[in-house]
Amino acid sequence: MAIFRLNHAVLYVRDVAASVAFYRDVLGFGYTETGDAIPGAAFLRAPGSTNDHDLGLFQIGSQAGPSGAGRTTVGLYHLAWEVDTLGDLEDLAAALSEHGALVGASDHGTTKSLYGKDPDGLEFEIVWIIPADLLTDEDRTRTGIARLNLPAEIGKYGREARSGVGISRVG
């Protein structure tokens, strides 16, 4: 298979202005263009991205019902965005909490994750991946999901520990 990464995601939202504000002010996405060519649309870029856009938002209006994905319909569970450092994960945990959008924090062994919901209740994951040279056999073989103890992870790896070196990015 020739696919090597996700280039962008597009979401249907009730209110594009509210969604732009959330993804910009809470998660740090940049606003790249308005929906002048497509009314009710917005295109956002993740910090440090070289993509034209990483997230497209298309407004469908306040009458739209909540997503039934995973409960009453098939559909996407969540998108996962990787952060650069554990410090970034800590900062985002604070921002998500401040906006009432943090819904979970998990330790998957090799990854440390936050879970949030946007203004429409669409779930997303923010992940930090243990760099390859710091992985232990315990990290690799652990099963199950534990509650994330972010202060302990920062104590172990440091705030500036870069995510996924040798795994999701070139070492």
N, C-alpha and C. Protein backbone atom coordinates (compact mmCIF):
# COMPACT_ATOMS: atom_id res chain seq x y z
N MET A 1 0.84 -1.19 0.00
CA MET A 1 0.00 0.00 0.00
C MET A 1 0.88 1.24 0.00
N ALA A 2 0.54 2.20 -0.81
CA ALA A 2 1.36 3.41 -0.96
C ALA A 2 0.98 4.53 0.00
N ILE A 3 -0.10 4.42 0.74
CA ILE A 3 -0.51 5.48 1.68
C ILE A 3 0.48 5.55 2.82
N PHE A 4 0.93 6.77 3.17
CA PHE A 4 1.88 6.90 4.26
C PHE A 4 1.47 7.88 5.35
N ARG A 5 0.38 8.64 5.19
CA ARG A 5 -0.09 9.49 6.27
C ARG A 5 -1.45 10.06 5.92
N LEU A 6 -2.12 10.57 6.92
CA LEU A 6 -3.38 11.27 6.73
C LEU A 6 -3.05 12.72 6.40
N ASN A 7 -3.55 13.23 5.31
CA ASN A 7 -3.26 14.61 4.91
C ASN A 7 -4.19 15.60 5.59
N HIS A 8 -5.49 15.30 5.63
CA HIS A 8 -6.43 16.19 6.29
C HIS A 8 -7.71 15.44 6.62
N ALA A 9 -8.50 16.03 7.49
CA ALA A 9 -9.81 15.50 7.85
C ALA A 9 -10.83 16.59 7.61
N VAL A 10 -12.04 16.20 7.30
CA VAL A 10 -13.13 17.15 7.10
C VAL A 10 -14.29 16.74 8.00
N LEU A 11 -14.82 17.70 8.75
CA LEU A 11 -15.91 17.44 9.68
C LEU A 11 -17.13 18.27 9.33
N TYR A 12 -18.30 17.68 9.48
CA TYR A 12 -19.54 18.44 9.42
C TYR A 12 -19.81 18.98 10.82
N VAL A 13 -20.11 20.26 10.92
CA VAL A 13 -20.35 20.91 12.21
C VAL A 13 -21.64 21.72 12.14
N ARG A 14 -22.19 22.04 13.32
CA ARG A 14 -23.41 22.86 13.36
C ARG A 14 -23.08 24.32 13.04
N ASP A 15 -22.06 24.86 13.70
CA ASP A 15 -21.73 26.29 13.61
C ASP A 15 -20.24 26.42 13.31
N VAL A 16 -19.90 26.77 12.08
CA VAL A 16 -18.50 26.81 11.68
C VAL A 16 -17.71 27.84 12.49
N ALA A 17 -18.30 28.97 12.85
CA ALA A 17 -17.58 29.99 13.63
C ALA A 17 -17.22 29.45 15.02
N ALA A 18 -18.15 28.76 15.66
CA ALA A 18 -17.88 28.19 16.99
C ALA A 18 -16.80 27.11 16.90
N SER A 19 -16.85 26.31 15.85
CA SER A 19 -15.85 25.25 15.69
C SER A 19 -14.48 25.84 15.38
N VAL A 20 -14.42 26.86 14.52
CA VAL A 20 -13.14 27.52 14.23
C VAL A 20 -12.56 28.07 15.53
N ALA A 21 -13.38 28.74 16.32
CA ALA A 21 -12.89 29.31 17.59
C ALA A 21 -12.32 28.23 18.49
N PHE A 22 -12.98 27.09 18.59
CA PHE A 22 -12.51 26.00 19.44
C PHE A 22 -11.17 25.46 18.94
N TYR A 23 -11.12 25.07 17.68
CA TYR A 23 -9.89 24.47 17.16
C TYR A 23 -8.74 25.47 17.13
N ARG A 24 -9.04 26.75 16.96
CA ARG A 24 -8.00 27.79 16.97
C ARG A 24 -7.57 28.11 18.40
N ASP A 25 -8.53 28.44 19.27
CA ASP A 25 -8.20 28.95 20.60
C ASP A 25 -7.79 27.87 21.59
N VAL A 26 -8.33 26.66 21.45
CA VAL A 26 -8.03 25.59 22.40
C VAL A 26 -6.89 24.71 21.90
N LEU A 27 -6.93 24.31 20.63
CA LEU A 27 -5.93 23.38 20.11
C LEU A 27 -4.82 24.04 19.31
N GLY A 28 -4.95 25.34 19.03
CA GLY A 28 -3.86 26.07 18.38
C GLY A 28 -3.80 25.99 16.87
N PHE A 29 -4.86 25.48 16.23
CA PHE A 29 -4.87 25.45 14.77
C PHE A 29 -4.89 26.88 14.23
N GLY A 30 -4.25 27.08 13.08
CA GLY A 30 -4.30 28.36 12.40
C GLY A 30 -5.43 28.36 11.40
N TYR A 31 -6.05 29.52 11.24
CA TYR A 31 -7.15 29.69 10.30
C TYR A 31 -6.55 30.04 8.96
N THR A 32 -6.69 29.17 7.96
CA THR A 32 -6.00 29.40 6.70
C THR A 32 -6.83 30.14 5.66
N GLU A 33 -8.12 29.91 5.65
CA GLU A 33 -8.95 30.62 4.68
C GLU A 33 -10.41 30.51 5.06
N THR A 34 -11.17 31.45 4.58
CA THR A 34 -12.61 31.42 4.81
C THR A 34 -13.27 30.57 3.75
N GLY A 35 -14.53 30.36 3.91
CA GLY A 35 -15.28 29.59 2.94
C GLY A 35 -15.87 30.46 1.85
N ASP A 36 -15.14 31.51 1.44
CA ASP A 36 -15.67 32.39 0.39
C ASP A 36 -16.09 31.60 -0.84
N ALA A 37 -15.27 30.64 -1.22
CA ALA A 37 -15.61 29.81 -2.39
C ALA A 37 -16.66 28.77 -2.02
N ILE A 38 -16.69 28.40 -0.75
CA ILE A 38 -17.65 27.42 -0.25
C ILE A 38 -18.30 28.03 0.99
N PRO A 39 -19.47 28.62 0.86
CA PRO A 39 -20.12 29.24 2.02
C PRO A 39 -20.29 28.24 3.18
N GLY A 40 -20.02 28.72 4.39
CA GLY A 40 -20.16 27.87 5.57
C GLY A 40 -19.02 26.90 5.76
N ALA A 41 -17.89 27.15 5.12
CA ALA A 41 -16.72 26.27 5.25
C ALA A 41 -15.54 27.04 5.82
N ALA A 42 -14.65 26.33 6.47
CA ALA A 42 -13.40 26.90 6.97
C ALA A 42 -12.32 25.84 6.87
N PHE A 43 -11.08 26.31 6.71
CA PHE A 43 -9.95 25.40 6.58
C PHE A 43 -8.87 25.83 7.57
N LEU A 44 -8.37 24.87 8.34
CA LEU A 44 -7.43 25.13 9.43
C LEU A 44 -6.16 24.32 9.24
N ARG A 45 -5.07 24.86 9.75
CA ARG A 45 -3.77 24.17 9.68
C ARG A 45 -3.24 23.98 11.09
N ALA A 46 -2.74 22.78 11.36
CA ALA A 46 -2.13 22.48 12.66
C ALA A 46 -0.81 23.24 12.79
N PRO A 47 -0.44 23.59 14.03
CA PRO A 47 0.83 24.29 14.22
C PRO A 47 1.99 23.48 13.64
N GLY A 48 2.85 24.12 12.87
CA GLY A 48 4.02 23.46 12.30
C GLY A 48 3.74 22.64 11.06
N SER A 49 2.50 22.54 10.64
CA SER A 49 2.16 21.74 9.47
C SER A 49 2.52 22.49 8.18
N THR A 50 2.87 21.73 7.18
CA THR A 50 3.11 22.31 5.86
C THR A 50 1.96 22.01 4.90
N ASN A 51 0.91 21.35 5.41
CA ASN A 51 -0.26 21.07 4.58
C ASN A 51 -0.98 22.35 4.20
N ASP A 52 -1.67 22.32 3.08
CA ASP A 52 -2.58 23.41 2.73
C ASP A 52 -3.58 23.60 3.86
N HIS A 53 -4.14 22.50 4.33
CA HIS A 53 -5.00 22.50 5.52
C HIS A 53 -4.98 21.10 6.12
N ASP A 54 -5.18 21.04 7.41
CA ASP A 54 -5.25 19.76 8.12
C ASP A 54 -6.67 19.42 8.53
N LEU A 55 -7.50 20.44 8.61
CA LEU A 55 -8.88 20.24 9.07
C LEU A 55 -9.80 21.14 8.27
N GLY A 56 -10.78 20.53 7.65
CA GLY A 56 -11.84 21.28 6.97
C GLY A 56 -13.10 21.18 7.80
N LEU A 57 -13.84 22.28 7.88
CA LEU A 57 -15.09 22.33 8.63
C LEU A 57 -16.20 22.80 7.71
N PHE A 58 -17.29 22.05 7.66
CA PHE A 58 -18.43 22.40 6.83
C PHE A 58 -19.67 22.52 7.69
N GLN A 59 -20.25 23.70 7.71
CA GLN A 59 -21.43 23.99 8.54
C GLN A 59 -22.68 23.38 7.91
N ILE A 60 -23.46 22.66 8.77
CA ILE A 60 -24.74 22.12 8.28
C ILE A 60 -25.93 22.68 9.06
N GLY A 61 -25.67 23.48 10.11
CA GLY A 61 -26.74 24.19 10.79
C GLY A 61 -27.14 23.62 12.13
N SER A 62 -27.85 24.47 12.89
CA SER A 62 -28.22 24.14 14.27
C SER A 62 -29.23 23.01 14.37
N GLN A 63 -29.92 22.69 13.27
CA GLN A 63 -30.91 21.62 13.29
C GLN A 63 -30.25 20.23 13.28
N ALA A 64 -28.95 20.16 13.02
CA ALA A 64 -28.27 18.87 12.94
C ALA A 64 -28.28 18.15 14.28
N GLY A 65 -28.64 16.88 14.23
CA GLY A 65 -28.63 16.06 15.44
C GLY A 65 -27.23 15.62 15.80
N PRO A 66 -27.06 15.09 17.00
CA PRO A 66 -25.73 14.61 17.42
C PRO A 66 -25.33 13.37 16.62
N SER A 67 -24.04 13.15 16.52
CA SER A 67 -23.54 11.96 15.83
C SER A 67 -23.96 10.72 16.60
N GLY A 68 -24.43 9.72 15.90
CA GLY A 68 -24.77 8.43 16.51
C GLY A 68 -23.66 7.41 16.37
N ALA A 69 -22.51 7.84 15.81
CA ALA A 69 -21.41 6.91 15.54
C ALA A 69 -20.98 6.18 16.82
N GLY A 70 -20.96 4.87 16.71
CA GLY A 70 -20.54 4.04 17.84
C GLY A 70 -21.64 3.71 18.81
N ARG A 71 -22.77 4.39 18.69
CA ARG A 71 -23.91 4.12 19.57
C ARG A 71 -25.08 3.57 18.76
N THR A 72 -25.47 4.30 17.73
CA THR A 72 -26.62 3.87 16.93
C THR A 72 -26.31 3.76 15.45
N THR A 73 -25.14 4.24 15.04
CA THR A 73 -24.75 4.16 13.64
C THR A 73 -23.26 3.84 13.55
N VAL A 74 -22.85 3.36 12.38
CA VAL A 74 -21.42 3.23 12.14
C VAL A 74 -20.88 4.63 11.89
N GLY A 75 -19.58 4.78 11.97
CA GLY A 75 -18.97 6.08 11.71
C GLY A 75 -17.62 6.18 12.37
N LEU A 76 -17.02 7.32 12.23
CA LEU A 76 -15.69 7.56 12.78
C LEU A 76 -15.76 7.72 14.30
N TYR A 77 -14.86 7.04 15.02
CA TYR A 77 -14.78 7.17 16.47
C TYR A 77 -14.03 8.45 16.84
N HIS A 78 -12.78 8.58 16.38
CA HIS A 78 -12.05 9.81 16.63
C HIS A 78 -10.84 9.95 15.71
N LEU A 79 -10.32 11.16 15.65
CA LEU A 79 -9.05 11.46 15.00
C LEU A 79 -8.01 11.58 16.10
N ALA A 80 -6.76 11.26 15.81
CA ALA A 80 -5.69 11.42 16.80
C ALA A 80 -4.61 12.32 16.22
N TRP A 81 -4.27 13.36 16.96
CA TRP A 81 -3.20 14.27 16.57
C TRP A 81 -2.03 14.07 17.52
N GLU A 82 -0.83 14.01 16.97
CA GLU A 82 0.38 13.84 17.77
C GLU A 82 0.96 15.21 18.11
N VAL A 83 1.38 15.38 19.36
CA VAL A 83 2.05 16.61 19.77
C VAL A 83 3.55 16.42 19.73
N ASP A 84 4.29 17.51 19.75
CA ASP A 84 5.75 17.47 19.66
C ASP A 84 6.41 17.04 20.97
N THR A 85 5.91 17.56 22.10
CA THR A 85 6.56 17.27 23.39
C THR A 85 5.54 16.93 24.46
N LEU A 86 6.03 16.34 25.54
CA LEU A 86 5.17 16.09 26.69
C LEU A 86 4.67 17.40 27.29
N GLY A 87 5.48 18.45 27.20
CA GLY A 87 5.05 19.76 27.66
C GLY A 87 3.85 20.26 26.88
N ASP A 88 3.85 20.00 25.57
CA ASP A 88 2.69 20.36 24.75
C ASP A 88 1.45 19.59 25.21
N LEU A 89 1.63 18.32 25.54
CA LEU A 89 0.50 17.51 26.02
C LEU A 89 -0.04 18.10 27.33
N GLU A 90 0.87 18.49 28.22
CA GLU A 90 0.46 19.09 29.50
C GLU A 90 -0.28 20.41 29.26
N ASP A 91 0.23 21.24 28.36
CA ASP A 91 -0.42 22.52 28.07
C ASP A 91 -1.82 22.30 27.48
N LEU A 92 -1.95 21.32 26.59
CA LEU A 92 -3.25 21.04 26.01
C LEU A 92 -4.21 20.45 27.02
N ALA A 93 -3.71 19.67 27.97
CA ALA A 93 -4.58 19.15 29.03
C ALA A 93 -5.18 20.31 29.81
N ALA A 94 -4.37 21.31 30.10
CA ALA A 94 -4.87 22.49 30.83
C ALA A 94 -5.89 23.26 29.99
N ALA A 95 -5.59 23.47 28.70
CA ALA A 95 -6.51 24.22 27.84
C ALA A 95 -7.83 23.47 27.66
N LEU A 96 -7.77 22.17 27.45
CA LEU A 96 -9.00 21.39 27.31
C LEU A 96 -9.82 21.42 28.59
N SER A 97 -9.15 21.28 29.73
CA SER A 97 -9.85 21.34 31.03
C SER A 97 -10.52 22.69 31.23
N GLU A 98 -9.78 23.76 30.92
CA GLU A 98 -10.31 25.11 31.09
C GLU A 98 -11.58 25.34 30.26
N HIS A 99 -11.66 24.68 29.11
CA HIS A 99 -12.82 24.85 28.23
C HIS A 99 -13.86 23.74 28.39
N GLY A 100 -13.69 22.90 29.42
CA GLY A 100 -14.65 21.82 29.66
C GLY A 100 -14.68 20.78 28.56
N ALA A 101 -13.57 20.64 27.83
CA ALA A 101 -13.55 19.74 26.68
C ALA A 101 -12.72 18.48 26.90
N LEU A 102 -12.06 18.34 28.05
CA LEU A 102 -11.26 17.15 28.34
C LEU A 102 -12.18 16.06 28.86
N VAL A 103 -12.21 14.92 28.17
CA VAL A 103 -13.12 13.84 28.59
C VAL A 103 -12.38 12.58 29.01
N GLY A 104 -11.05 12.57 28.90
CA GLY A 104 -10.30 11.39 29.32
C GLY A 104 -8.82 11.58 29.14
N ALA A 105 -8.03 10.75 29.85
CA ALA A 105 -6.57 10.75 29.75
C ALA A 105 -6.11 9.32 30.01
N SER A 106 -5.43 8.73 29.03
CA SER A 106 -5.07 7.32 29.11
C SER A 106 -3.60 7.08 28.85
N ASP A 107 -3.09 6.04 29.53
CA ASP A 107 -1.74 5.55 29.32
C ASP A 107 -1.88 4.21 28.61
N HIS A 108 -1.45 4.16 27.35
CA HIS A 108 -1.55 2.94 26.55
C HIS A 108 -0.22 2.19 26.52
N GLY A 109 0.69 2.52 27.42
CA GLY A 109 2.01 1.90 27.41
C GLY A 109 2.97 2.71 26.57
N THR A 110 2.92 2.53 25.25
CA THR A 110 3.84 3.25 24.36
C THR A 110 3.36 4.64 24.01
N THR A 111 2.09 4.93 24.29
CA THR A 111 1.54 6.26 24.01
C THR A 111 0.82 6.81 25.23
N LYS A 112 0.83 8.12 25.33
CA LYS A 112 0.15 8.85 26.41
C LYS A 112 -0.87 9.76 25.73
N SER A 113 -2.13 9.63 26.11
CA SER A 113 -3.19 10.28 25.33
C SER A 113 -4.17 11.07 26.17
N LEU A 114 -4.62 12.18 25.58
CA LEU A 114 -5.75 12.95 26.09
C LEU A 114 -6.90 12.74 25.12
N TYR A 115 -8.12 12.79 25.64
CA TYR A 115 -9.31 12.70 24.79
C TYR A 115 -10.17 13.92 25.06
N GLY A 116 -10.65 14.53 23.99
CA GLY A 116 -11.48 15.71 24.12
C GLY A 116 -12.66 15.63 23.18
N LYS A 117 -13.57 16.57 23.39
CA LYS A 117 -14.73 16.71 22.50
C LYS A 117 -14.85 18.16 22.08
N ASP A 118 -15.16 18.34 20.79
CA ASP A 118 -15.33 19.69 20.25
C ASP A 118 -16.74 20.19 20.55
N PRO A 119 -17.11 21.40 20.12
CA PRO A 119 -18.43 21.95 20.44
C PRO A 119 -19.61 21.10 19.97
N ASP A 120 -19.40 20.23 18.97
CA ASP A 120 -20.46 19.35 18.48
C ASP A 120 -20.42 17.97 19.12
N GLY A 121 -19.50 17.79 20.08
CA GLY A 121 -19.39 16.49 20.74
C GLY A 121 -18.58 15.47 19.97
N LEU A 122 -17.88 15.91 18.91
CA LEU A 122 -17.03 15.00 18.14
C LEU A 122 -15.74 14.77 18.91
N GLU A 123 -15.40 13.50 19.10
CA GLU A 123 -14.25 13.16 19.93
C GLU A 123 -12.95 13.17 19.13
N PHE A 124 -11.87 13.55 19.81
CA PHE A 124 -10.53 13.52 19.21
C PHE A 124 -9.55 13.09 20.29
N GLU A 125 -8.38 12.67 19.85
CA GLU A 125 -7.31 12.23 20.74
C GLU A 125 -6.08 13.09 20.47
N ILE A 126 -5.36 13.43 21.52
CA ILE A 126 -4.07 14.10 21.42
C ILE A 126 -3.07 13.13 22.02
N VAL A 127 -2.03 12.77 21.26
CA VAL A 127 -1.14 11.68 21.68
C VAL A 127 0.33 12.12 21.70
N TRP A 128 1.06 11.61 22.68
CA TRP A 128 2.51 11.71 22.75
C TRP A 128 3.02 10.28 22.74
N ILE A 129 4.01 9.99 21.89
CA ILE A 129 4.54 8.64 21.71
C ILE A 129 5.94 8.57 22.29
N ILE A 130 6.17 7.57 23.14
CA ILE A 130 7.51 7.39 23.73
C ILE A 130 8.52 7.20 22.59
N PRO A 131 9.62 7.98 22.60
CA PRO A 131 10.65 7.82 21.58
C PRO A 131 11.24 6.40 21.62
N ALA A 132 11.66 5.90 20.46
CA ALA A 132 12.14 4.52 20.34
C ALA A 132 13.27 4.21 21.32
N ASP A 133 14.21 5.13 21.49
CA ASP A 133 15.35 4.84 22.36
C ASP A 133 15.01 4.85 23.85
N LEU A 134 13.81 5.27 24.20
CA LEU A 134 13.39 5.28 25.60
C LEU A 134 12.37 4.18 25.92
N LEU A 135 11.94 3.44 24.90
CA LEU A 135 10.97 2.36 25.13
C LEU A 135 11.61 1.22 25.92
N THR A 136 10.86 0.70 26.86
CA THR A 136 11.31 -0.46 27.62
C THR A 136 10.50 -1.68 27.19
N ASP A 137 10.96 -2.86 27.58
CA ASP A 137 10.20 -4.08 27.29
C ASP A 137 8.82 -4.01 27.95
N GLU A 138 8.76 -3.41 29.13
CA GLU A 138 7.47 -3.26 29.83
C GLU A 138 6.51 -2.39 29.01
N ASP A 139 7.02 -1.29 28.43
CA ASP A 139 6.18 -0.43 27.59
C ASP A 139 5.63 -1.20 26.40
N ARG A 140 6.49 -1.98 25.76
CA ARG A 140 6.13 -2.69 24.53
C ARG A 140 5.14 -3.83 24.77
N THR A 141 5.21 -4.46 25.93
CA THR A 141 4.40 -5.66 26.16
C THR A 141 3.19 -5.43 27.05
N ARG A 142 3.07 -4.25 27.61
CA ARG A 142 1.95 -3.97 28.50
C ARG A 142 0.63 -4.08 27.75
N THR A 143 -0.34 -4.68 28.39
CA THR A 143 -1.67 -4.76 27.81
C THR A 143 -2.63 -3.96 28.67
N GLY A 144 -3.70 -3.54 28.07
CA GLY A 144 -4.68 -2.77 28.80
C GLY A 144 -4.38 -1.28 28.78
N ILE A 145 -5.32 -0.55 29.30
CA ILE A 145 -5.23 0.91 29.34
C ILE A 145 -5.28 1.34 30.79
N ALA A 146 -4.37 2.22 31.18
CA ALA A 146 -4.34 2.74 32.54
C ALA A 146 -4.67 4.24 32.51
N ARG A 147 -4.99 4.77 33.67
CA ARG A 147 -5.20 6.22 33.78
C ARG A 147 -3.85 6.91 33.60
N LEU A 148 -3.83 7.98 32.82
CA LEU A 148 -2.60 8.72 32.58
C LEU A 148 -2.24 9.56 33.80
N ASN A 149 -1.00 9.40 34.26
CA ASN A 149 -0.45 10.24 35.32
C ASN A 149 0.57 11.15 34.66
N LEU A 150 0.09 12.26 34.10
CA LEU A 150 0.93 13.14 33.31
C LEU A 150 2.10 13.72 34.11
N PRO A 151 1.90 14.16 35.36
CA PRO A 151 3.07 14.64 36.12
C PRO A 151 4.16 13.57 36.28
N ALA A 152 3.77 12.32 36.46
CA ALA A 152 4.77 11.24 36.58
C ALA A 152 5.50 11.02 35.26
N GLU A 153 4.78 11.10 34.14
CA GLU A 153 5.41 10.93 32.83
C GLU A 153 6.40 12.07 32.57
N ILE A 154 6.02 13.28 32.94
CA ILE A 154 6.93 14.43 32.77
C ILE A 154 8.13 14.26 33.68
N GLY A 155 7.92 13.77 34.89
CA GLY A 155 9.04 13.49 35.79
C GLY A 155 9.99 12.45 35.22
N LYS A 156 9.45 11.47 34.51
CA LYS A 156 10.25 10.39 33.93
C LYS A 156 10.98 10.83 32.66
N TYR A 157 10.29 11.53 31.76
CA TYR A 157 10.85 11.86 30.46
C TYR A 157 11.25 13.32 30.29
N GLY A 158 10.64 14.23 31.07
CA GLY A 158 10.90 15.66 30.94
C GLY A 158 9.89 16.33 30.01
N ARG A 159 9.62 17.62 30.23
CA ARG A 159 8.64 18.37 29.42
C ARG A 159 9.06 18.49 27.96
N GLU A 160 10.36 18.50 27.70
CA GLU A 160 10.85 18.73 26.34
C GLU A 160 11.07 17.43 25.55
N ALA A 161 10.72 16.28 26.13
CA ALA A 161 10.89 15.01 25.43
C ALA A 161 10.05 15.01 24.16
N ARG A 162 10.71 14.81 23.01
CA ARG A 162 10.04 14.86 21.71
C ARG A 162 9.32 13.56 21.44
N SER A 163 8.14 13.68 20.92
CA SER A 163 7.28 12.53 20.63
C SER A 163 7.75 11.71 19.45
N GLY A 164 7.69 10.39 19.62
CA GLY A 164 7.80 9.47 18.50
C GLY A 164 9.10 9.43 17.74
N VAL A 165 10.20 9.97 18.29
CA VAL A 165 11.46 9.95 17.57
C VAL A 165 11.85 8.49 17.34
N GLY A 166 12.07 8.15 16.07
CA GLY A 166 12.40 6.77 15.71
C GLY A 166 11.17 5.89 15.51
N ILE A 167 9.99 6.48 15.69
CA ILE A 167 8.74 5.70 15.51
C ILE A 167 7.84 6.42 14.50
N SER A 168 7.33 7.57 14.88
CA SER A 168 6.46 8.33 13.97
C SER A 168 7.21 9.43 13.24
N ARG A 169 8.45 9.65 13.61
CA ARG A 169 9.30 10.62 12.91
C ARG A 169 10.72 10.07 12.85
N VAL A 170 11.47 10.52 11.87
CA VAL A 170 12.83 10.05 11.68
C VAL A 170 13.67 10.38 12.90
N GLY A 171 14.49 9.42 13.32
CA GLY A 171 15.36 9.60 14.48
C GLY A 171 16.49 10.44 14.12
